[in-house]
C-alpha cells in the first residue's frame, strides 16, 4: 500500500470513528517518522488529537509534525526500555494521559522459529 493510500485509509478510519470513537484524545505513535506511522499520526493530528511522535530521528518526526498544534516530537529508540519509559513520561508530562498507543515501529529481524531466535535478537 502506498503512503498516500495508507494516509487516506488512516484518515477515513479517524473520521468514521473506527479508530477510537469520534472523540479526540492523546495518542502515542511509534515509527511516526515515515510510512504508515506518519500517515496515522498526521490523520490523528488532523482530527484534533494530541500526538506524541516517537521515532529514532528527530528530523523525520519534525516533518510529520509540520507545525501542527498538538504534536510532540520525542526522538526514541523503542529497543531501549529506559528510552521508552522516558518517552511515555514526556507525553504524560505534556498531555496528562495516553488514550491510544499505535505500536508501529519495527524493523526486519532474524528469520527462524520463535524458539530458535535469541531473546536479544527478538528485542532488537
Backbone atoms as SQL, in Angstrom:
CREATE TABLE atoms (id INTEGER PRIMARY KEY, chain TEXT, resi INTEGER, resn TEXT, atom TEXT, x REAL, y REAL, z REAL);
INSERT INTO atoms VALUES
  (1, 'A', 1, 'UNK', 'N', 0.851, -1.168, 0.000),
  (2, 'A', 1, 'UNK', 'CA', 0.000, 0.000, 0.000),
  (3, 'A', 1, 'UNK', 'C', 0.896, 1.230, 0.000),
  (4, 'A', 2, 'UNK', 'N', 0.587, 2.198, -0.841),
  (5, 'A', 2, 'UNK', 'CA', 1.383, 3.421, -0.903),
  (6, 'A', 2, 'UNK', 'C', 1.145, 4.265, 0.343),
  (7, 'A', 3, 'UNK', 'N', 2.065, 5.188, 0.598),
  (8, 'A', 3, 'UNK', 'CA', 1.903, 6.068, 1.755),
  (9, 'A', 3, 'UNK', 'C', 0.646, 6.912, 1.609),
  (10, 'A', 4, 'UNK', 'N', 0.345, 7.374, 0.395),
  (11, 'A', 4, 'UNK', 'CA', -0.857, 8.174, 0.171),
  (12, 'A', 4, 'UNK', 'C', -2.113, 7.355, 0.462),
  (13, 'A', 5, 'UNK', 'N', -2.133, 6.109, 0.012),
  (14, 'A', 5, 'UNK', 'CA', -3.294, 5.247, 0.265),
  (15, 'A', 5, 'UNK', 'C', -3.419, 4.943, 1.751),
  (16, 'A', 6, 'UNK', 'N', -2.287, 4.688, 2.409),
  (17, 'A', 6, 'UNK', 'CA', -2.306, 4.420, 3.845),
  (18, 'A', 6, 'UNK', 'C', -2.812, 5.637, 4.609),
  (19, 'A', 7, 'UNK', 'N', -2.365, 6.823, 4.177),
  (20, 'A', 7, 'UNK', 'CA', -2.814, 8.053, 4.831),
  (21, 'A', 7, 'UNK', 'C', -4.306, 8.257, 4.664),
  (22, 'A', 8, 'UNK', 'N', -4.811, 8.012, 3.466),
  (23, 'A', 8, 'UNK', 'CA', -6.244, 8.158, 3.208),
  (24, 'A', 8, 'UNK', 'C', -7.036, 7.162, 4.038),
  (25, 'A', 9, 'UNK', 'N', -6.530, 5.941, 4.149),
  (26, 'A', 9, 'UNK', 'CA', -7.212, 4.920, 4.940),
  (27, 'A', 9, 'UNK', 'C', -7.214, 5.284, 6.420),
  (28, 'A', 10, 'UNK', 'N', -6.063, 5.767, 6.920),
  (29, 'A', 10, 'UNK', 'CA', -5.984, 6.158, 8.326),
  (30, 'A', 10, 'UNK', 'C', -6.901, 7.341, 8.608),
  (31, 'A', 11, 'UNK', 'N', -6.911, 8.318, 7.700),
  (32, 'A', 11, 'UNK', 'CA', -7.775, 9.486, 7.868),
  (33, 'A', 11, 'UNK', 'C', -9.239, 9.084, 7.866),
  (34, 'A', 12, 'UNK', 'N', -9.614, 8.189, 6.979),
  (35, 'A', 12, 'UNK', 'CA', -11.003, 7.719, 6.920),
  (36, 'A', 12, 'UNK', 'C', -11.375, 6.993, 8.201),
  (37, 'A', 13, 'UNK', 'N', -10.449, 6.213, 8.742),
  (38, 'A', 13, 'UNK', 'CA', -10.728, 5.497, 9.983),
  (39, 'A', 13, 'UNK', 'C', -10.950, 6.459, 11.132),
  (40, 'A', 14, 'UNK', 'N', -10.149, 7.530, 11.199),
  (41, 'A', 14, 'UNK', 'CA', -10.330, 8.527, 12.247),
  (42, 'A', 14, 'UNK', 'C', -11.664, 9.230, 12.063),
  (43, 'A', 15, 'UNK', 'N', -11.969, 9.649, 10.828),
  (44, 'A', 15, 'UNK', 'CA', -13.196, 10.398, 10.561),
  (45, 'A', 15, 'UNK', 'C', -14.455, 9.578, 10.814),
  (46, 'A', 16, 'UNK', 'N', -14.407, 8.291, 10.536),
  (47, 'A', 16, 'UNK', 'CA', -15.593, 7.457, 10.725),
  (48, 'A', 16, 'UNK', 'C', -15.700, 6.911, 12.130),
  (49, 'A', 17, 'UNK', 'N', -14.686, 7.183, 12.942),
  (50, 'A', 17, 'UNK', 'CA', -14.746, 6.738, 14.326),
  (51, 'A', 17, 'UNK', 'C', -14.305, 5.303, 14.524),
  (52, 'A', 18, 'UNK', 'N', -13.705, 4.668, 13.535),
  (53, 'A', 18, 'UNK', 'CA', -13.291, 3.283, 13.707),
  (54, 'A', 18, 'UNK', 'C', -11.957, 3.158, 14.416),
  (55, 'A', 19, 'UNK', 'N', -11.291, 4.293, 14.699),
  (56, 'A', 19, 'UNK', 'CA', -10.041, 4.214, 15.445),
  (57, 'A', 19, 'UNK', 'C', -10.351, 4.128, 16.933),
  (58, 'A', 20, 'UNK', 'N', -10.917, 5.143, 17.507),
  (59, 'A', 20, 'UNK', 'CA', -11.311, 5.143, 18.915),
  (60, 'A', 20, 'UNK', 'C', -12.477, 6.104, 19.058),
  (61, 'A', 21, 'UNK', 'N', -13.603, 5.746, 18.539),
  (62, 'A', 21, 'UNK', 'CA', -14.753, 6.625, 18.625),
  (63, 'A', 21, 'UNK', 'C', -14.512, 7.924, 17.886),
  (64, 'A', 22, 'UNK', 'N', -15.388, 8.871, 18.076),
  (65, 'A', 22, 'UNK', 'CA', -15.232, 10.141, 17.397),
  (66, 'A', 22, 'UNK', 'C', -14.630, 11.205, 18.299),
  (67, 'A', 23, 'UNK', 'N', -14.443, 10.902, 19.577),
  (68, 'A', 23, 'UNK', 'CA', -13.842, 11.869, 20.486),
  (69, 'A', 23, 'UNK', 'C', -12.342, 11.940, 20.248),
  (70, 'A', 24, 'UNK', 'N', -11.772, 13.096, 20.535),
  (71, 'A', 24, 'UNK', 'CA', -10.325, 13.233, 20.414),
  (72, 'A', 24, 'UNK', 'C', -9.682, 12.889, 21.743),
  (73, 'A', 25, 'UNK', 'N', -8.398, 12.666, 21.704),
  (74, 'A', 25, 'UNK', 'CA', -7.685, 12.306, 22.907),
  (75, 'A', 25, 'UNK', 'C', -6.202, 12.482, 22.705),
  (76, 'A', 26, 'UNK', 'N', -5.449, 11.665, 23.425),
  (77, 'A', 26, 'UNK', 'CA', -3.993, 11.710, 23.373),
  (78, 'A', 26, 'UNK', 'C', -3.494, 10.365, 22.852),
  (79, 'A', 27, 'UNK', 'N', -2.711, 10.425, 21.792),
  (80, 'A', 27, 'UNK', 'CA', -2.154, 9.213, 21.195),
  (81, 'A', 27, 'UNK', 'C', -0.636, 9.261, 21.240),
  (82, 'A', 28, 'UNK', 'N', -0.040, 8.099, 21.235),
  (83, 'A', 28, 'UNK', 'CA', 1.398, 7.958, 21.129),
  (84, 'A', 28, 'UNK', 'C', 1.623, 7.026, 19.943),
  (85, 'A', 29, 'UNK', 'N', 2.379, 7.486, 18.946),
  (86, 'A', 29, 'UNK', 'CA', 2.610, 6.717, 17.728),
  (87, 'A', 29, 'UNK', 'C', 4.097, 6.451, 17.584),
  (88, 'A', 30, 'UNK', 'N', 4.482, 5.175, 17.606),
  (89, 'A', 30, 'UNK', 'CA', 5.875, 4.824, 17.354),
  (90, 'A', 30, 'UNK', 'C', 6.075, 4.676, 15.851),
  (91, 'A', 31, 'UNK', 'N', 7.285, 4.902, 15.401),
  (92, 'A', 31, 'UNK', 'CA', 7.559, 4.842, 13.964),
  (93, 'A', 31, 'UNK', 'C', 6.863, 5.960, 13.217),
  (94, 'A', 32, 'UNK', 'N', 6.707, 7.112, 13.882),
  (95, 'A', 32, 'UNK', 'CA', 5.932, 8.228, 13.322),
  (96, 'A', 32, 'UNK', 'C', 6.698, 9.051, 12.303),
  (97, 'A', 33, 'UNK', 'N', 7.939, 8.709, 12.029),
  (98, 'A', 33, 'UNK', 'CA', 8.742, 9.486, 11.107),
  (99, 'A', 33, 'UNK', 'C', 8.545, 9.155, 9.644),
  (100, 'A', 34, 'UNK', 'N', 7.856, 8.054, 9.341),
  (101, 'A', 34, 'UNK', 'CA', 7.670, 7.685, 7.937),
  (102, 'A', 34, 'UNK', 'C', 6.547, 6.661, 7.799),
  (103, 'A', 35, 'UNK', 'N', 6.176, 6.424, 6.557),
  (104, 'A', 35, 'UNK', 'CA', 5.251, 5.349, 6.222),
  (105, 'A', 35, 'UNK', 'C', 3.917, 5.417, 6.934),
  (106, 'A', 36, 'UNK', 'N', 3.449, 4.253, 7.346),
  (107, 'A', 36, 'UNK', 'CA', 2.147, 4.142, 7.982),
  (108, 'A', 36, 'UNK', 'C', 2.093, 4.910, 9.304),
  (109, 'A', 37, 'UNK', 'N', 3.181, 4.888, 10.068),
  (110, 'A', 37, 'UNK', 'CA', 3.211, 5.638, 11.327),
  (111, 'A', 37, 'UNK', 'C', 2.998, 7.119, 11.099),
  (112, 'A', 38, 'UNK', 'N', 3.650, 7.668, 10.078),
  (113, 'A', 38, 'UNK', 'CA', 3.469, 9.082, 9.742),
  (114, 'A', 38, 'UNK', 'C', 2.022, 9.341, 9.325),
  (115, 'A', 39, 'UNK', 'N', 1.474, 8.487, 8.481),
  (116, 'A', 39, 'UNK', 'CA', 0.106, 8.667, 7.992),
  (117, 'A', 39, 'UNK', 'C', -0.898, 8.625, 9.144),
  (118, 'A', 40, 'UNK', 'N', -0.722, 7.689, 10.058),
  (119, 'A', 40, 'UNK', 'CA', -1.626, 7.583, 11.207),
  (120, 'A', 40, 'UNK', 'C', -1.494, 8.813, 12.089),
  (121, 'A', 41, 'UNK', 'N', -0.258, 9.213, 12.387),
  (122, 'A', 41, 'UNK', 'CA', -0.034, 10.385, 13.246),
  (123, 'A', 41, 'UNK', 'C', -0.647, 11.634, 12.634),
  (124, 'A', 42, 'UNK', 'N', -0.440, 11.847, 11.337),
  (125, 'A', 42, 'UNK', 'CA', -0.988, 13.035, 10.684),
  (126, 'A', 42, 'UNK', 'C', -2.515, 13.005, 10.644),
  (127, 'A', 43, 'UNK', 'N', -3.093, 11.835, 10.452),
  (128, 'A', 43, 'UNK', 'CA', -4.552, 11.721, 10.461),
  (129, 'A', 43, 'UNK', 'C', -5.102, 12.054, 11.848),
  (130, 'A', 44, 'UNK', 'N', -4.448, 11.560, 12.889),
  (131, 'A', 44, 'UNK', 'CA', -4.891, 11.862, 14.254),
  (132, 'A', 44, 'UNK', 'C', -4.746, 13.354, 14.555),
  (133, 'A', 45, 'UNK', 'N', -3.602, 13.930, 14.181),
  (134, 'A', 45, 'UNK', 'CA', -3.399, 15.367, 14.390),
  (135, 'A', 45, 'UNK', 'C', -4.450, 16.175, 13.638),
  (136, 'A', 46, 'UNK', 'N', -4.746, 15.773, 12.417),
  (137, 'A', 46, 'UNK', 'CA', -5.753, 16.467, 11.616),
  (138, 'A', 46, 'UNK', 'C', -7.145, 16.375, 12.208),
  (139, 'A', 47, 'UNK', 'N', -7.378, 15.323, 12.995),
  (140, 'A', 47, 'UNK', 'CA', -8.684, 15.142, 13.628),
  (141, 'A', 47, 'UNK', 'C', -8.745, 15.798, 15.009),
  (142, 'A', 48, 'UNK', 'N', -7.661, 16.487, 15.397),
  (143, 'A', 48, 'UNK', 'CA', -7.670, 17.210, 16.660),
  (144, 'A', 48, 'UNK', 'C', -7.039, 16.494, 17.837),
  (145, 'A', 49, 'UNK', 'N', -6.448, 15.336, 17.612),
  (146, 'A', 49, 'UNK', 'CA', -5.784, 14.617, 18.696),
  (147, 'A', 49, 'UNK', 'C', -4.468, 15.297, 19.046),
  (148, 'A', 50, 'UNK', 'N', -4.023, 15.104, 20.272),
  (149, 'A', 50, 'UNK', 'CA', -2.674, 15.447, 20.687),
  (150, 'A', 50, 'UNK', 'C', -1.870, 14.168, 20.503),
  (151, 'A', 51, 'UNK', 'N', -0.700, 14.275, 19.864),
  (152, 'A', 51, 'UNK', 'CA', 0.031, 13.066, 19.485),
  (153, 'A', 51, 'UNK', 'C', 1.502, 13.167, 19.847),
  (154, 'A', 52, 'UNK', 'N', 1.980, 12.184, 20.601),
  (155, 'A', 52, 'UNK', 'CA', 3.401, 12.018, 20.842),
  (156, 'A', 52, 'UNK', 'C', 3.986, 11.255, 19.672),
  (157, 'A', 53, 'UNK', 'N', 4.930, 11.875, 18.968),
  (158, 'A', 53, 'UNK', 'CA', 5.543, 11.285, 17.781),
  (159, 'A', 53, 'UNK', 'C', 6.869, 10.663, 18.175),
  (160, 'A', 54, 'UNK', 'N', 6.956, 9.341, 18.122),
  (161, 'A', 54, 'UNK', 'CA', 8.180, 8.643, 18.501),
  (162, 'A', 54, 'UNK', 'C', 8.848, 8.021, 17.292),
  (163, 'A', 55, 'UNK', 'N', 10.160, 8.097, 17.267),
  (164, 'A', 55, 'UNK', 'CA', 10.975, 7.506, 16.225),
  (165, 'A', 55, 'UNK', 'C', 12.430, 7.756, 16.573),
  (166, 'A', 56, 'UNK', 'N', 13.314, 7.118, 15.862),
  (167, 'A', 56, 'UNK', 'CA', 14.737, 7.220, 16.185),
  (168, 'A', 56, 'UNK', 'C', 15.354, 8.579, 15.885),
  (169, 'A', 57, 'UNK', 'N', 14.846, 9.273, 14.875),
  (170, 'A', 57, 'UNK', 'CA', 15.491, 10.507, 14.423),
  (171, 'A', 57, 'UNK', 'C', 14.519, 11.690, 14.470),
  (172, 'A', 58, 'UNK', 'N', 14.986, 12.821, 14.996),
  (173, 'A', 58, 'UNK', 'CA', 14.135, 14.000, 15.174),
  (174, 'A', 58, 'UNK', 'C', 13.667, 14.608, 13.856),
  (175, 'A', 59, 'UNK', 'N', 14.543, 14.682, 12.851),
  (176, 'A', 59, 'UNK', 'CA', 14.184, 15.375, 11.604),
  (177, 'A', 59, 'UNK', 'C', 12.930, 14.797, 10.933),
  (178, 'A', 60, 'UNK', 'N', 12.820, 13.479, 10.760),
  (179, 'A', 60, 'UNK', 'CA', 11.594, 12.958, 10.142),
  (180, 'A', 60, 'UNK', 'C', 10.358, 13.171, 11.020),
  (181, 'A', 61, 'UNK', 'N', 10.549, 13.158, 12.330),
  (182, 'A', 61, 'UNK', 'CA', 9.419, 13.414, 13.236),
  (183, 'A', 61, 'UNK', 'C', 8.945, 14.864, 13.099),
  (184, 'A', 62, 'UNK', 'N', 9.909, 15.776, 12.954),
  (185, 'A', 62, 'UNK', 'CA', 9.559, 17.187, 12.743),
  (186, 'A', 62, 'UNK', 'C', 8.780, 17.355, 11.442),
  (187, 'A', 63, 'UNK', 'N', 9.160, 16.594, 10.409),
  (188, 'A', 63, 'UNK', 'CA', 8.429, 16.640, 9.141),
  (189, 'A', 63, 'UNK', 'C', 7.000, 16.137, 9.332),
  (190, 'A', 64, 'UNK', 'N', 6.840, 15.094, 10.129),
  (191, 'A', 64, 'UNK', 'CA', 5.498, 14.569, 10.413),
  (192, 'A', 64, 'UNK', 'C', 4.675, 15.623, 11.135),
  (193, 'A', 65, 'UNK', 'N', 5.288, 16.291, 12.107),
  (194, 'A', 65, 'UNK', 'CA', 4.576, 17.307, 12.884),
  (195, 'A', 65, 'UNK', 'C', 4.199, 18.504, 12.024),
  (196, 'A', 66, 'UNK', 'N', 5.078, 18.908, 11.129),
  (197, 'A', 66, 'UNK', 'CA', 4.841, 20.007, 10.175),
  (198, 'A', 66, 'UNK', 'C', 4.102, 21.187, 10.786),
  (199, 'A', 67, 'UNK', 'N', 4.493, 21.572, 11.996),
  (200, 'A', 67, 'UNK', 'CA', 3.908, 22.741, 12.631),
  (201, 'A', 67, 'UNK', 'C', 2.488, 22.572, 13.139),
  (202, 'A', 68, 'UNK', 'N', 1.971, 21.360, 13.148),
  (203, 'A', 68, 'UNK', 'CA', 0.599, 21.149, 13.617),
  (204, 'A', 68, 'UNK', 'C', 0.556, 21.260, 15.141),
  (205, 'A', 69, 'UNK', 'N', -0.441, 21.953, 15.631),
  (206, 'A', 69, 'UNK', 'CA', -0.578, 22.037, 17.081),
  (207, 'A', 69, 'UNK', 'C', -0.970, 20.658, 17.599),
  (208, 'A', 70, 'UNK', 'N', -0.523, 20.346, 18.776),
  (209, 'A', 70, 'UNK', 'CA', -0.838, 19.057, 19.379),
  (210, 'A', 70, 'UNK', 'C', 0.200, 17.991, 19.121),
  (211, 'A', 71, 'UNK', 'N', 1.239, 18.315, 18.347),
  (212, 'A', 71, 'UNK', 'CA', 2.294, 17.335, 18.062),
  (213, 'A', 71, 'UNK', 'C', 3.446, 17.520, 19.038),
  (214, 'A', 72, 'UNK', 'N', 3.909, 16.423, 19.591),
  (215, 'A', 72, 'UNK', 'CA', 5.061, 16.434, 20.483),
  (216, 'A', 72, 'UNK', 'C', 6.102, 15.479, 19.909),
  (217, 'A', 73, 'UNK', 'N', 7.234, 16.006, 19.494),
  (218, 'A', 73, 'UNK', 'CA', 8.307, 15.203, 18.911),
  (219, 'A', 73, 'UNK', 'C', 9.167, 14.650, 20.044),
  (220, 'A', 74, 'UNK', 'N', 9.274, 13.319, 20.085),
  (221, 'A', 74, 'UNK', 'CA', 10.048, 12.660, 21.132),
  (222, 'A', 74, 'UNK', 'C', 10.957, 11.607, 20.482),
  (223, 'A', 75, 'UNK', 'N', 12.172, 12.007, 20.081),
  (224, 'A', 75, 'UNK', 'CA', 13.083, 11.016, 19.499),
  (225, 'A', 75, 'UNK', 'C', 13.321, 9.871, 20.484),
  (226, 'A', 76, 'UNK', 'N', 13.054, 8.654, 20.035),
  (227, 'A', 76, 'UNK', 'CA', 13.101, 7.495, 20.928),
  (228, 'A', 76, 'UNK', 'C', 13.503, 6.252, 20.153),
  (229, 'A', 77, 'UNK', 'N', 14.419, 5.483, 20.718),
  (230, 'A', 77, 'UNK', 'CA', 14.752, 4.166, 20.187),
  (231, 'A', 77, 'UNK', 'C', 13.923, 3.167, 20.991),
  (232, 'A', 78, 'UNK', 'N', 12.907, 2.586, 20.360),
  (233, 'A', 78, 'UNK', 'CA', 11.992, 1.711, 21.097),
  (234, 'A', 78, 'UNK', 'C', 12.618, 0.380, 21.499),
  (235, 'A', 79, 'UNK', 'N', 13.849, 0.113, 21.072),
  (236, 'A', 79, 'UNK', 'CA', 14.534, -1.083, 21.549),
  (237, 'A', 79, 'UNK', 'C', 15.202, -0.843, 22.905),
  (238, 'A', 80, 'UNK', 'N', 15.175, 0.392, 23.374),
  (239, 'A', 80, 'UNK', 'CA', 15.767, 0.774, 24.658),
  (240, 'A', 80, 'UNK', 'C', 14.628, 1.013, 25.653),
  (241, 'A', 81, 'UNK', 'N', 14.473, 0.080, 26.598),
  (242, 'A', 81, 'UNK', 'CA', 13.344, 0.155, 27.537),
  (243, 'A', 81, 'UNK', 'C', 13.336, 1.453, 28.337),
  (244, 'A', 82, 'UNK', 'N', 14.491, 1.934, 28.744),
  (245, 'A', 82, 'UNK', 'CA', 14.565, 3.185, 29.505),
  (246, 'A', 82, 'UNK', 'C', 14.121, 4.361, 28.640),
  (247, 'A', 83, 'UNK', 'N', 14.499, 4.350, 27.356),
  (248, 'A', 83, 'UNK', 'CA', 14.086, 5.426, 26.448),
  (249, 'A', 83, 'UNK', 'C', 12.577, 5.416, 26.253),
  (250, 'A', 84, 'UNK', 'N', 11.977, 4.240, 26.191),
  (251, 'A', 84, 'UNK', 'CA', 10.513, 4.139, 26.059),
  (252, 'A', 84, 'UNK', 'C', 9.840, 4.686, 27.314),
  (253, 'A', 85, 'UNK', 'N', 10.359, 4.348, 28.474),
  (254, 'A', 85, 'UNK', 'CA', 9.803, 4.872, 29.726),
  (255, 'A', 85, 'UNK', 'C', 9.907, 6.395, 29.757),
  (256, 'A', 86, 'UNK', 'N', 11.045, 6.933, 29.311),
  (257, 'A', 86, 'UNK', 'CA', 11.230, 8.383, 29.259),
  (258, 'A', 86, 'UNK', 'C', 10.251, 9.025, 28.274),
  (259, 'A', 87, 'UNK', 'N', 10.011, 8.363, 27.145),
  (260, 'A', 87, 'UNK', 'CA', 9.077, 8.894, 26.146),
  (261, 'A', 87, 'UNK', 'C', 7.656, 8.956, 26.704),
  (262, 'A', 88, 'UNK', 'N', 7.230, 7.883, 27.377),
  (263, 'A', 88, 'UNK', 'CA', 5.905, 7.902, 27.991),
  (264, 'A', 88, 'UNK', 'C', 5.819, 9.009, 29.028),
  (265, 'A', 89, 'UNK', 'N', 6.879, 9.179, 29.816),
  (266, 'A', 89, 'UNK', 'CA', 6.898, 10.243, 30.828),
  (267, 'A', 89, 'UNK', 'C', 6.780, 11.614, 30.169),
  (268, 'A', 90, 'UNK', 'N', 7.451, 11.824, 29.037),
  (269, 'A', 90, 'UNK', 'CA', 7.382, 13.109, 28.333),
  (270, 'A', 90, 'UNK', 'C', 5.968, 13.378, 27.816),
  (271, 'A', 91, 'UNK', 'N', 5.330, 12.350, 27.258),
  (272, 'A', 91, 'UNK', 'CA', 3.967, 12.515, 26.750),
  (273, 'A', 91, 'UNK', 'C', 3.001, 12.778, 27.903),
  (274, 'A', 92, 'UNK', 'N', 3.159, 12.047, 28.999),
  (275, 'A', 92, 'UNK', 'CA', 2.305, 12.270, 30.167),
  (276, 'A', 92, 'UNK', 'C', 2.504, 13.658, 30.755),
  (277, 'A', 93, 'UNK', 'N', 3.756, 14.131, 30.776),
  (278, 'A', 93, 'UNK', 'CA', 4.028, 15.470, 31.295),
  (279, 'A', 93, 'UNK', 'C', 3.399, 16.538, 30.409),
  (280, 'A', 94, 'UNK', 'N', 3.422, 16.318, 29.105),
  (281, 'A', 94, 'UNK', 'CA', 2.884, 17.309, 28.161),
  (282, 'A', 94, 'UNK', 'C', 1.362, 17.277, 28.092),
  (283, 'A', 95, 'UNK', 'N', 0.776, 16.079, 28.097),
  (284, 'A', 95, 'UNK', 'CA', -0.652, 15.954, 27.820),
  (285, 'A', 95, 'UNK', 'C', -1.476, 15.355, 28.965),
  (286, 'A', 96, 'UNK', 'N', -0.819, 14.790, 29.975),
  (287, 'A', 96, 'UNK', 'CA', -1.528, 14.304, 31.148),
  (288, 'A', 96, 'UNK', 'C', -2.048, 12.883, 31.083),
  (289, 'A', 97, 'UNK', 'N', -2.055, 12.273, 29.915),
  (290, 'A', 97, 'UNK', 'CA', -2.569, 10.910, 29.797),
  (291, 'A', 97, 'UNK', 'C', -2.197, 10.360, 28.417),
  (292, 'A', 98, 'UNK', 'N', -2.445, 9.066, 28.230),
  (293, 'A', 98, 'UNK', 'CA', -2.328, 8.421, 26.919),
  (294, 'A', 98, 'UNK', 'C', -3.581, 7.583, 26.738),
  (295, 'A', 99, 'UNK', 'N', -4.337, 7.874, 25.660),
  (296, 'A', 99, 'UNK', 'CA', -5.565, 7.141, 25.377),
  (297, 'A', 99, 'UNK', 'C', -5.372, 6.056, 24.327),
  (298, 'A', 100, 'UNK', 'N', -4.383, 6.246, 23.465),
  (299, 'A', 100, 'UNK', 'CA', -4.192, 5.349, 22.337),
  (300, 'A', 100, 'UNK', 'C', -2.712, 5.160, 22.080),
  (301, 'A', 101, 'UNK', 'N', -2.287, 3.910, 21.950),
  (302, 'A', 101, 'UNK', 'CA', -0.916, 3.592, 21.566),
  (303, 'A', 101, 'UNK', 'C', -0.953, 2.907, 20.214),
  (304, 'A', 102, 'UNK', 'N', -0.242, 3.481, 19.250),
  (305, 'A', 102, 'UNK', 'CA', -0.061, 2.845, 17.944),
  (306, 'A', 102, 'UNK', 'C', 1.381, 2.361, 17.921),
  (307, 'A', 103, 'UNK', 'N', 1.558, 1.076, 18.165),
  (308, 'A', 103, 'UNK', 'CA', 2.886, 0.479, 18.263),
  (309, 'A', 103, 'UNK', 'C', 3.306, 0.033, 16.868),
  (310, 'A', 104, 'UNK', 'N', 3.755, 0.993, 16.071),
  (311, 'A', 104, 'UNK', 'CA', 4.023, 0.788, 14.659),
  (312, 'A', 104, 'UNK', 'C', 5.501, 0.587, 14.333),
  (313, 'A', 105, 'UNK', 'N', 6.403, 0.977, 15.214),
  (314, 'A', 105, 'UNK', 'CA', 7.838, 0.895, 14.917),
  (315, 'A', 105, 'UNK', 'C', 8.249, -0.555, 14.715),
  (316, 'A', 106, 'UNK', 'N', 9.154, -0.744, 13.801),
  (317, 'A', 106, 'UNK', 'CA', 9.638, -2.098, 13.587),
  (318, 'A', 106, 'UNK', 'C', 10.787, -2.130, 12.614),
  (319, 'A', 107, 'UNK', 'N', 11.396, -3.261, 12.557),
  (320, 'A', 107, 'UNK', 'CA', 12.469, -3.497, 11.603),
  (321, 'A', 107, 'UNK', 'C', 12.440, -4.978, 11.259),
  (322, 'A', 108, 'UNK', 'N', 13.168, -5.331, 10.218),
  (323, 'A', 108, 'UNK', 'CA', 13.242, -6.731, 9.847),
  (324, 'A', 108, 'UNK', 'C', 14.218, -7.415, 10.780),
  (325, 'A', 109, 'UNK', 'N', 13.766, -8.448, 11.419),
  (326, 'A', 109, 'UNK', 'CA', 14.607, -9.151, 12.377),
  (327, 'A', 109, 'UNK', 'C', 15.124, -10.451, 11.816),
  (328, 'A', 110, 'UNK', 'N', 15.678, -11.260, 12.688),
  (329, 'A', 110, 'UNK', 'CA', 16.215, -12.541, 12.244),
  (330, 'A', 110, 'UNK', 'C', 15.079, -13.486, 11.844),
  (331, 'A', 111, 'UNK', 'N', 15.351, -14.333, 10.884),
  (332, 'A', 111, 'UNK', 'CA', 14.372, -15.331, 10.466),
  (333, 'A', 111, 'UNK', 'C', 14.589, -16.597, 11.275),
  (334, 'A', 112, 'UNK', 'N', 13.527, -17.273, 11.572),
  (335, 'A', 112, 'UNK', 'CA', 13.646, -18.531, 12.288),
  (336, 'A', 112, 'UNK', 'C', 12.438, -18.801, 13.141),
  (337, 'A', 113, 'UNK', 'N', 12.374, -19.990, 13.644),
  (338, 'A', 113, 'UNK', 'CA', 11.295, -20.375, 14.549),
  (339, 'A', 113, 'UNK', 'C', 11.445, -19.603, 15.860),
  (340, 'A', 114, 'UNK', 'N', 10.326, -19.275, 16.529),
  (341, 'A', 114, 'UNK', 'CA', 10.413, -18.482, 17.764),
  (342, 'A', 114, 'UNK', 'C', 11.361, -19.066, 18.811),
  (343, 'A', 115, 'UNK', 'N', 11.418, -20.377, 18.920),
  (344, 'A', 115, 'UNK', 'CA', 12.292, -20.976, 19.925),
  (345, 'A', 115, 'UNK', 'C', 13.758, -21.017, 19.481),
  (346, 'A', 116, 'UNK', 'N', 14.027, -20.577, 18.248),
  (347, 'A', 116, 'UNK', 'CA', 15.396, -20.576, 17.746),
  (348, 'A', 116, 'UNK', 'C', 15.989, -19.170, 17.651),
  (349, 'A', 117, 'UNK', 'N', 15.197, -18.151, 17.970),
  (350, 'A', 117, 'UNK', 'CA', 15.679, -16.774, 17.924),
  (351, 'A', 117, 'UNK', 'C', 16.045, -16.352, 19.344),
  (352, 'A', 118, 'UNK', 'N', 17.275, -15.886, 19.500),
  (353, 'A', 118, 'UNK', 'CA', 17.738, -15.460, 20.823),
  (354, 'A', 118, 'UNK', 'C', 16.921, -14.249, 21.300),
  (355, 'A', 119, 'UNK', 'N', 16.709, -14.151, 22.603),
  (356, 'A', 119, 'UNK', 'CA', 15.903, -13.072, 23.186),
  (357, 'A', 119, 'UNK', 'C', 16.454, -11.708, 22.780),
  (358, 'A', 120, 'UNK', 'N', 17.753, -11.518, 22.804),
  (359, 'A', 120, 'UNK', 'CA', 18.357, -10.234, 22.434),
  (360, 'A', 120, 'UNK', 'C', 18.044, -9.893, 20.972),
  (361, 'A', 121, 'UNK', 'N', 18.103, -10.883, 20.094),
  (362, 'A', 121, 'UNK', 'CA', 17.763, -10.643, 18.687),
  (363, 'A', 121, 'UNK', 'C', 16.293, -10.242, 18.551),
  (364, 'A', 122, 'UNK', 'N', 15.431, -10.899, 19.301),
  (365, 'A', 122, 'UNK', 'CA', 13.986, -10.585, 19.270),
  (366, 'A', 122, 'UNK', 'C', 13.740, -9.161, 19.725),
  (367, 'A', 123, 'UNK', 'N', 14.400, -8.740, 20.796),
  (368, 'A', 123, 'UNK', 'CA', 14.196, -7.391, 21.329),
  (369, 'A', 123, 'UNK', 'C', 14.657, -6.312, 20.345),
  (370, 'A', 124, 'UNK', 'N', 15.685, -6.608, 19.564),
  (371, 'A', 124, 'UNK', 'CA', 16.154, -5.628, 18.584),
  (372, 'A', 124, 'UNK', 'C', 15.125, -5.477, 17.507);
